[in-house]
Amino acid sequence: MSDSYIWGIIAVMGLGTYLTRFLFIGLIGDRPLPAWVLRHLRYTAVAILPGLVAPLLVWPAATGGTPDPVRLVAGAAALGVAYWRGSMVQGVLAGASLFALGQILT
Amino acid sequence: MVSSPFREGMAKGFPFVVILVPFGALFGVLATEAGLTLTQVMAFTSLVIAGASQFTAIQLMVDDVPAAIVILSALAVNLRMVMYSASLAPHLGPAPAWQRVIIAYLLVDQTYALSQSAYDDNPAWSLRDKVAFFAGTALPVFPAWVGSTLIGALLGAQVPESWSLDFALPLAFLALVGPMLRTRAHVVAALVSVTAALALAWVPWNLGLIFAALLAMAAGAEMERRA
């Protein structure tokens, strides 16, 4: 990674993220967004995060891309507990404990 | 004792520190291991202040993905901020310009969610009260994020290999997504995202992720429209 690559990404992401936050509060004001736009924006996070995480979980680089049962089970536990309890912290704790246990046992 | 909106905001924002500290520290560690300098890590975290998108970017940077795709993917994670901005604009839009400039900078998941629900619960609040509450929520959240990233970046090199930190990111993201699956439309969007991302993994430059995200957004929106 070159310095210009890293700084370029930091600068554009910083500016881009700021503009998404500033857009309505700072520029457009209280004119409401069309319903169809809001409908799509509501799903941006659940549309990209699962897609990003899936290959990391199914084909982990640490195992040379071979599916690892311990990671799969721990990942499922993290998602399941976080969903069930509505808590990210509890999800991470559940997944991390199972992963640690799996590392010790295997 | 009269409770002011500012103090109320601070009290509501404080519990989020518990979540932000490990998340921020993890970003510091992973970014340092990816090869960023301390200055770069801190600039990243304080200019972007959006955890999930920062992790997305770092993951793709490690994979040597072209900068344009890294930015596109990471900004896609943050598009929801447009919705936050639009939904707070009727409340905070009348504030002086310099306040709006700062509010936009501090508009993150936690400050948004808390403010939105407080404004709904307190329709009698003045503009001053609303701004004060928002500032209150940001006060514990922002330093916790930046400070924990710094700690993580300083610890970075000392985390032993045997901890398998490669798994920390998928774990954190899965736990982050869990509570977001509030409706059937959210679940469908997530499933489409996973399926399409795996099926399109062969697409060069990680563009498969962008296509998967677009399909998933459309699927979620369509499910919601039909419901």
CSV table of C-alpha atoms in Angstrom, one decimal:
chain,number,residue,atom,x,y,z
A,1,MET,CA,0.0,0.0,0.0
A,2,SER,CA,1.5,3.3,-1.0
A,3,ASP,CA,1.0,6.5,1.1
A,4,SER,CA,-0.9,8.2,-1.6
A,5,TYR,CA,-3.3,5.3,-1.9
A,6,ILE,CA,-4.0,5.4,1.9
A,7,TRP,CA,-4.2,9.2,2.2
A,8,GLY,CA,-6.4,9.4,-0.9
A,9,ILE,CA,-8.9,6.9,0.5
A,10,ILE,CA,-8.9,8.7,3.9
A,11,ALA,CA,-9.5,12.1,2.3
A,12,VAL,CA,-12.3,11.0,-0.1
A,13,MET,CA,-14.0,8.8,2.5
A,14,GLY,CA,-13.9,11.6,5.1
A,15,LEU,CA,-15.3,14.2,2.7
A,16,GLY,CA,-17.9,11.8,1.2
A,17,THR,CA,-19.1,10.6,4.6
A,18,TYR,CA,-19.3,14.2,5.8
A,19,LEU,CA,-21.4,15.3,2.8
A,20,THR,CA,-23.9,12.4,3.3
A,21,ARG,CA,-24.4,13.7,6.8
A,22,PHE,CA,-24.4,17.4,5.9
A,23,LEU,CA,-26.7,17.0,2.9
A,24,PHE,CA,-30.1,17.6,4.6
A,25,ILE,CA,-29.2,19.2,7.9
A,26,GLY,CA,-26.9,21.7,6.2
A,27,LEU,CA,-28.0,22.2,2.7
A,28,ILE,CA,-31.4,21.0,1.7
A,29,GLY,CA,-33.2,21.6,4.9
A,30,ASP,CA,-36.5,20.1,5.9
A,31,ARG,CA,-37.8,19.2,2.4
A,32,PRO,CA,-38.8,15.6,2.7
A,33,LEU,CA,-37.1,12.8,0.6
A,34,PRO,CA,-39.3,10.9,-1.8
A,35,ALA,CA,-40.7,7.7,-0.1
A,36,TRP,CA,-38.9,5.4,-2.6
A,37,VAL,CA,-35.5,6.9,-1.8
A,38,LEU,CA,-36.0,6.5,2.0
A,39,ARG,CA,-37.1,3.0,1.4
A,40,HIS,CA,-33.8,2.1,-0.3
A,41,LEU,CA,-31.7,4.1,2.2
A,42,ARG,CA,-33.1,2.1,5.1
A,43,TYR,CA,-31.5,-1.0,3.7
A,44,THR,CA,-28.0,0.3,2.9
A,45,ALA,CA,-26.3,-1.2,6.0
A,46,VAL,CA,-27.9,-4.6,5.9
A,47,ALA,CA,-27.3,-4.7,2.1
A,48,ILE,CA,-23.6,-4.3,2.2
A,49,LEU,CA,-22.3,-5.6,5.6
A,50,PRO,CA,-23.6,-9.2,5.2
A,51,GLY,CA,-22.2,-9.4,1.7
A,52,LEU,CA,-18.8,-8.2,3.0
A,53,VAL,CA,-18.7,-10.6,5.8
A,54,ALA,CA,-19.9,-13.8,4.0
A,55,PRO,CA,-16.7,-14.5,2.0
A,56,LEU,CA,-14.6,-13.8,5.1
A,57,LEU,CA,-16.6,-16.3,7.1
A,58,VAL,CA,-17.0,-19.0,4.4
A,59,TRP,CA,-13.5,-18.8,2.8
A,60,PRO,CA,-11.2,-17.4,5.6
A,61,ALA,CA,-7.7,-16.4,4.4
A,62,ALA,CA,-6.3,-17.8,7.6
A,63,THR,CA,-7.2,-21.4,6.5
A,64,GLY,CA,-6.1,-20.8,2.9
A,65,GLY,CA,-9.7,-20.3,1.8
A,66,THR,CA,-11.0,-23.7,3.2
A,67,PRO,CA,-14.2,-23.4,5.2
A,68,ASP,CA,-13.5,-23.8,8.9
A,69,PRO,CA,-16.3,-25.4,11.0
A,70,VAL,CA,-15.2,-23.5,14.2
A,71,ARG,CA,-15.4,-20.1,12.5
A,72,LEU,CA,-18.8,-21.0,10.9
A,73,VAL,CA,-20.3,-22.1,14.2
A,74,ALA,CA,-18.8,-19.2,16.1
A,75,GLY,CA,-20.1,-16.8,13.4
A,76,ALA,CA,-23.6,-18.2,13.5
A,77,ALA,CA,-23.6,-17.9,17.3
A,78,ALA,CA,-22.5,-14.3,17.1
A,79,LEU,CA,-25.3,-13.4,14.6
A,80,GLY,CA,-27.9,-15.5,16.4
A,81,VAL,CA,-27.2,-14.1,19.9
A,82,ALA,CA,-27.0,-10.5,18.7
A,83,TYR,CA,-30.3,-10.9,16.8
A,84,TRP,CA,-32.0,-12.7,19.7
A,85,ARG,CA,-30.8,-10.3,22.4
A,86,GLY,CA,-30.7,-7.2,20.3
A,87,SER,CA,-27.2,-6.6,21.6
A,88,MET,CA,-23.9,-6.4,19.6
A,89,VAL,CA,-21.8,-6.9,22.8
A,90,GLN,CA,-23.6,-10.1,23.7
A,91,GLY,CA,-23.2,-11.4,20.2
A,92,VAL,CA,-19.5,-10.7,20.1
A,93,LEU,CA,-19.0,-12.3,23.5
A,94,ALA,CA,-20.9,-15.5,22.4
A,95,GLY,CA,-19.0,-15.8,19.1
A,96,ALA,CA,-15.6,-15.1,20.7
A,97,SER,CA,-16.1,-17.6,23.5
A,98,LEU,CA,-17.2,-20.3,21.1
A,99,PHE,CA,-14.2,-19.5,18.8
A,100,ALA,CA,-11.8,-19.6,21.7
A,101,LEU,CA,-13.2,-22.9,22.9
A,102,GLY,CA,-13.0,-24.3,19.4
A,103,GLN,CA,-9.3,-23.2,19.1
A,104,ILE,CA,-8.5,-25.0,22.4
A,105,LEU,CA,-10.4,-28.2,21.5
A,106,THR,CA,-9.1,-28.6,17.9
B,1,MET,CA,-32.7,19.0,40.4
B,2,VAL,CA,-33.8,20.1,37.0
B,3,SER,CA,-32.6,17.8,34.3
B,4,SER,CA,-31.4,19.6,31.3
B,5,PRO,CA,-31.6,18.1,27.7
B,6,PHE,CA,-27.8,18.3,27.6
B,7,ARG,CA,-27.4,16.1,30.7
B,8,GLU,CA,-30.1,13.8,29.6
B,9,GLY,CA,-28.3,13.3,26.2
B,10,MET,CA,-25.1,12.6,28.0
B,11,ALA,CA,-26.7,10.0,30.2
B,12,LYS,CA,-28.3,8.3,27.2
B,13,GLY,CA,-25.1,8.4,25.2
B,14,PHE,CA,-22.8,7.0,27.9
B,15,PRO,CA,-23.8,3.3,27.7
B,16,PHE,CA,-22.7,3.2,24.1
B,17,VAL,CA,-19.1,3.7,25.2
B,18,VAL,CA,-19.2,0.0,26.2
B,19,ILE,CA,-19.7,-0.9,22.6
B,20,LEU,CA,-17.5,1.7,21.0
B,21,VAL,CA,-14.4,1.1,23.0
B,22,PRO,CA,-13.7,-2.5,21.9
B,23,PHE,CA,-14.9,-1.7,18.3
B,24,GLY,CA,-12.6,1.4,18.1
B,25,ALA,CA,-9.7,-0.5,19.6
B,26,LEU,CA,-10.1,-3.3,17.1
B,27,PHE,CA,-10.0,-0.8,14.3
B,28,GLY,CA,-6.8,0.7,15.7
B,29,VAL,CA,-5.2,-2.8,15.8
B,30,LEU,CA,-6.4,-4.0,12.4
B,31,ALA,CA,-5.5,-0.7,10.7
B,32,THR,CA,-2.0,-0.8,12.2
B,33,GLU,CA,-1.5,-4.4,11.2
B,34,ALA,CA,-2.7,-3.5,7.7
B,35,GLY,CA,0.3,-1.1,7.5
B,36,LEU,CA,-1.1,2.3,8.3
B,37,THR,CA,1.0,4.7,10.4
B,38,LEU,CA,-0.3,6.1,13.7
B,39,THR,CA,-1.1,9.4,12.0
B,40,GLN,CA,-3.0,7.7,9.2
B,41,VAL,CA,-5.0,5.6,11.6
B,42,MET,CA,-6.0,8.6,13.7
B,43,ALA,CA,-6.8,10.8,10.7
B,44,PHE,CA,-8.9,8.0,9.3
B,45,THR,CA,-10.9,7.5,12.5
B,46,SER,CA,-11.4,11.2,13.3
B,47,LEU,CA,-12.3,12.3,9.7
B,48,VAL,CA,-14.6,9.5,8.9
B,49,ILE,CA,-16.0,8.5,12.3
B,50,ALA,CA,-18.1,5.6,10.9
B,51,GLY,CA,-16.8,2.3,12.2
B,52,ALA,CA,-18.4,-0.2,9.9
B,53,SER,CA,-17.2,1.7,6.8
B,54,GLN,CA,-13.7,2.1,8.2
B,55,PHE,CA,-13.5,-1.7,8.7
B,56,THR,CA,-14.9,-2.2,5.2
B,57,ALA,CA,-12.2,0.0,3.7
B,58,ILE,CA,-9.4,-1.6,5.7
B,59,GLN,CA,-10.5,-5.1,4.7
B,60,LEU,CA,-10.5,-4.2,1.0
B,61,MET,CA,-7.2,-2.2,1.2
B,62,VAL,CA,-5.5,-5.3,2.6
B,63,ASP,CA,-6.9,-7.2,-0.4
B,64,ASP,CA,-5.3,-4.6,-2.7
B,65,VAL,CA,-8.6,-3.6,-4.2
B,66,PRO,CA,-8.4,-0.4,-6.4
B,67,ALA,CA,-9.0,2.8,-4.4
B,68,ALA,CA,-12.1,3.7,-6.3
B,69,ILE,CA,-13.8,0.4,-5.4
B,70,VAL,CA,-12.6,0.7,-1.7
B,71,ILE,CA,-14.2,4.2,-1.5
B,72,LEU,CA,-17.4,3.1,-3.3
B,73,SER,CA,-17.9,0.1,-1.0
B,74,ALA,CA,-17.1,2.0,2.1
B,75,LEU,CA,-19.4,5.0,1.2
B,76,ALA,CA,-22.2,2.6,0.4
B,77,VAL,CA,-22.1,1.5,4.0
B,78,ASN,CA,-22.6,5.2,5.0
B,79,LEU,CA,-25.4,6.1,2.6
B,80,ARG,CA,-27.9,5.6,5.5
B,81,MET,CA,-26.5,8.8,6.9
B,82,VAL,CA,-28.4,10.7,4.2
B,83,MET,CA,-31.5,9.3,5.8
B,84,TYR,CA,-30.4,10.3,9.3
B,85,SER,CA,-29.7,13.8,8.0
B,86,ALA,CA,-33.0,14.1,6.3
B,87,SER,CA,-34.9,12.8,9.3
B,88,LEU,CA,-33.2,15.3,11.8
B,89,ALA,CA,-33.4,18.2,9.4
B,90,PRO,CA,-36.9,19.3,10.5
B,91,HIS,CA,-35.6,19.5,14.1
B,92,LEU,CA,-32.1,20.8,13.7
B,93,GLY,CA,-32.3,22.5,10.3
B,94,PRO,CA,-33.2,25.9,11.8
B,95,ALA,CA,-30.0,26.0,13.9
B,96,PRO,CA,-27.2,28.5,13.1
B,97,ALA,CA,-24.9,27.4,10.2
B,98,TRP,CA,-21.9,26.8,12.5
B,99,GLN,CA,-23.9,24.5,14.7
B,100,ARG,CA,-25.2,22.5,11.7
B,101,VAL,CA,-21.6,22.1,10.4
B,102,ILE,CA,-20.6,20.5,13.7
B,103,ILE,CA,-23.8,18.5,14.1
B,104,ALA,CA,-23.3,16.9,10.6
B,105,TYR,CA,-19.8,15.9,11.7
B,106,LEU,CA,-21.1,14.2,14.8
B,107,LEU,CA,-24.1,12.5,13.2
B,108,VAL,CA,-23.5,8.8,13.7
B,109,ASP,CA,-25.8,5.8,14.4
B,110,GLN,CA,-25.9,6.4,18.2
B,111,THR,CA,-26.4,10.2,18.2
B,112,TYR,CA,-29.0,9.9,15.5
B,113,ALA,CA,-31.0,7.1,17.1
B,114,LEU,CA,-31.0,8.7,20.5
B,115,SER,CA,-31.9,12.2,19.2
B,116,GLN,CA,-34.7,11.0,16.9
B,117,SER,CA,-36.4,9.1,19.7
B,118,ALA,CA,-35.9,12.0,22.3
B,119,TYR,CA,-37.4,14.5,19.8
B,120,ASP,CA,-40.4,12.2,19.3
B,121,ASP,CA,-40.9,11.9,23.1
B,122,ASN,CA,-40.5,15.7,23.8
B,123,PRO,CA,-42.4,17.6,21.2
B,124,ALA,CA,-42.3,20.7,23.4
B,125,TRP,CA,-38.5,21.0,23.2
B,126,SER,CA,-37.2,24.3,21.8
B,127,LEU,CA,-34.4,24.3,19.1
B,128,ARG,CA,-31.9,25.1,21.8
B,129,ASP,CA,-33.1,22.0,23.8
B,130,LYS,CA,-32.8,19.8,20.7
B,131,VAL,CA,-29.3,21.0,19.9
B,132,ALA,CA,-28.3,20.6,23.6
B,133,PHE,CA,-29.6,17.0,23.7
B,134,PHE,CA,-27.7,16.2,20.5
B,135,ALA,CA,-24.5,17.7,21.8
B,136,GLY,CA,-25.0,15.7,25.0
B,137,THR,CA,-25.2,12.4,23.2
B,138,ALA,CA,-22.1,13.2,21.2
B,139,LEU,CA,-20.0,14.2,24.2
B,140,PRO,CA,-19.3,10.6,25.5
B,141,VAL,CA,-19.5,8.9,22.1
B,142,PHE,CA,-16.9,10.8,20.1
B,143,PRO,CA,-13.9,10.9,22.5
B,144,ALA,CA,-14.6,7.2,23.3
B,145,TRP,CA,-14.3,6.3,19.6
B,146,VAL,CA,-11.2,8.3,18.9
B,147,GLY,CA,-9.5,7.4,22.2
B,148,SER,CA,-10.1,3.7,21.9
B,149,THR,CA,-8.8,3.8,18.3
B,150,LEU,CA,-5.6,5.4,19.6
B,151,ILE,CA,-5.2,2.7,22.3
B,152,GLY,CA,-5.8,0.0,19.7
B,153,ALA,CA,-3.3,1.6,17.3
B,154,LEU,CA,-0.6,1.8,20.0
B,155,LEU,CA,-1.2,-1.8,21.1
B,156,GLY,CA,-1.4,-3.0,17.4
B,157,ALA,CA,2.0,-4.6,17.0
B,158,GLN,CA,1.8,-6.3,20.4
B,159,VAL,CA,-1.2,-8.5,19.8
B,160,PRO,CA,0.0,-12.1,19.5
B,161,GLU,CA,-0.6,-14.0,16.3
B,162,SER,CA,-2.3,-16.9,18.2
B,163,TRP,CA,-5.3,-14.6,19.0
B,164,SER,CA,-6.5,-15.2,15.4
B,165,LEU,CA,-7.5,-11.5,15.0
B,166,ASP,CA,-8.4,-12.2,11.4
B,167,PHE,CA,-11.7,-13.5,12.8
B,168,ALA,CA,-12.4,-10.4,14.9
B,169,LEU,CA,-13.8,-8.5,11.9
B,170,PRO,CA,-16.3,-11.0,10.7
B,171,LEU,CA,-17.4,-11.6,14.3
B,172,ALA,CA,-17.9,-7.9,15.0
B,173,PHE,CA,-19.8,-7.4,11.7
B,174,LEU,CA,-22.1,-10.4,12.4
B,175,ALA,CA,-22.9,-9.1,15.8
B,176,LEU,CA,-23.4,-5.6,14.4
B,177,VAL,CA,-25.9,-6.9,11.8
B,178,GLY,CA,-27.9,-9.1,14.2
B,179,PRO,CA,-29.8,-6.2,15.9
B,180,MET,CA,-30.4,-4.6,12.5
B,181,LEU,CA,-32.6,-7.5,11.3
B,182,ARG,CA,-35.7,-5.8,12.7
B,183,THR,CA,-38.2,-6.7,9.9
B,184,ARG,CA,-38.6,-9.3,7.3
B,185,ALA,CA,-37.5,-6.8,4.6
B,186,HIS,CA,-34.2,-6.4,6.5
B,187,VAL,CA,-33.7,-10.2,6.7
B,188,VAL,CA,-34.4,-10.5,3.0
B,189,ALA,CA,-32.0,-7.8,2.1
B,190,ALA,CA,-29.3,-9.4,4.2
B,191,LEU,CA,-29.9,-12.9,2.6
B,192,VAL,CA,-29.8,-11.4,-0.9
B,193,SER,CA,-26.6,-9.6,0.0
B,194,VAL,CA,-24.9,-12.8,1.3
B,195,THR,CA,-26.1,-15.0,-1.6
B,196,ALA,CA,-25.2,-12.5,-4.3
B,197,ALA,CA,-21.8,-11.6,-2.7
B,198,LEU,CA,-20.8,-15.3,-2.6
B,199,ALA,CA,-22.1,-16.0,-6.1
B,200,LEU,CA,-20.4,-12.9,-7.5
B,201,ALA,CA,-17.1,-13.4,-5.7
B,202,TRP,CA,-15.4,-14.1,-9.1
B,203,VAL,CA,-16.2,-10.5,-10.3
B,204,PRO,CA,-12.9,-8.5,-10.5
B,205,TRP,CA,-12.1,-5.6,-8.1
B,206,ASN,CA,-14.7,-6.6,-5.6
B,207,LEU,CA,-17.4,-5.1,-7.8
B,208,GLY,CA,-19.4,-8.2,-6.9
B,209,LEU,CA,-19.9,-6.6,-3.5
B,210,ILE,CA,-21.3,-3.4,-5.0
B,211,PHE,CA,-23.7,-5.4,-7.3
B,212,ALA,CA,-24.8,-7.5,-4.3
B,213,ALA,CA,-25.5,-4.4,-2.2
B,214,LEU,CA,-27.6,-2.8,-5.0
B,215,LEU,CA,-29.6,-6.0,-5.4
B,216,ALA,CA,-30.1,-6.3,-1.7
B,217,MET,CA,-31.2,-2.7,-1.3
B,218,ALA,CA,-33.7,-3.2,-4.1
B,219,ALA,CA,-34.9,-6.4,-2.5
B,220,GLY,CA,-35.4,-4.8,0.9
B,221,ALA,CA,-37.2,-1.8,-0.5
B,222,GLU,CA,-39.5,-4.1,-2.6
B,223,MET,CA,-40.4,-6.3,0.4
B,224,GLU,CA,-41.2,-3.2,2.4
B,225,ARG,CA,-43.4,-1.8,-0.4
B,226,ARG,CA,-45.4,-5.0,-0.6
B,227,ALA,CA,-45.8,-5.4,3.1
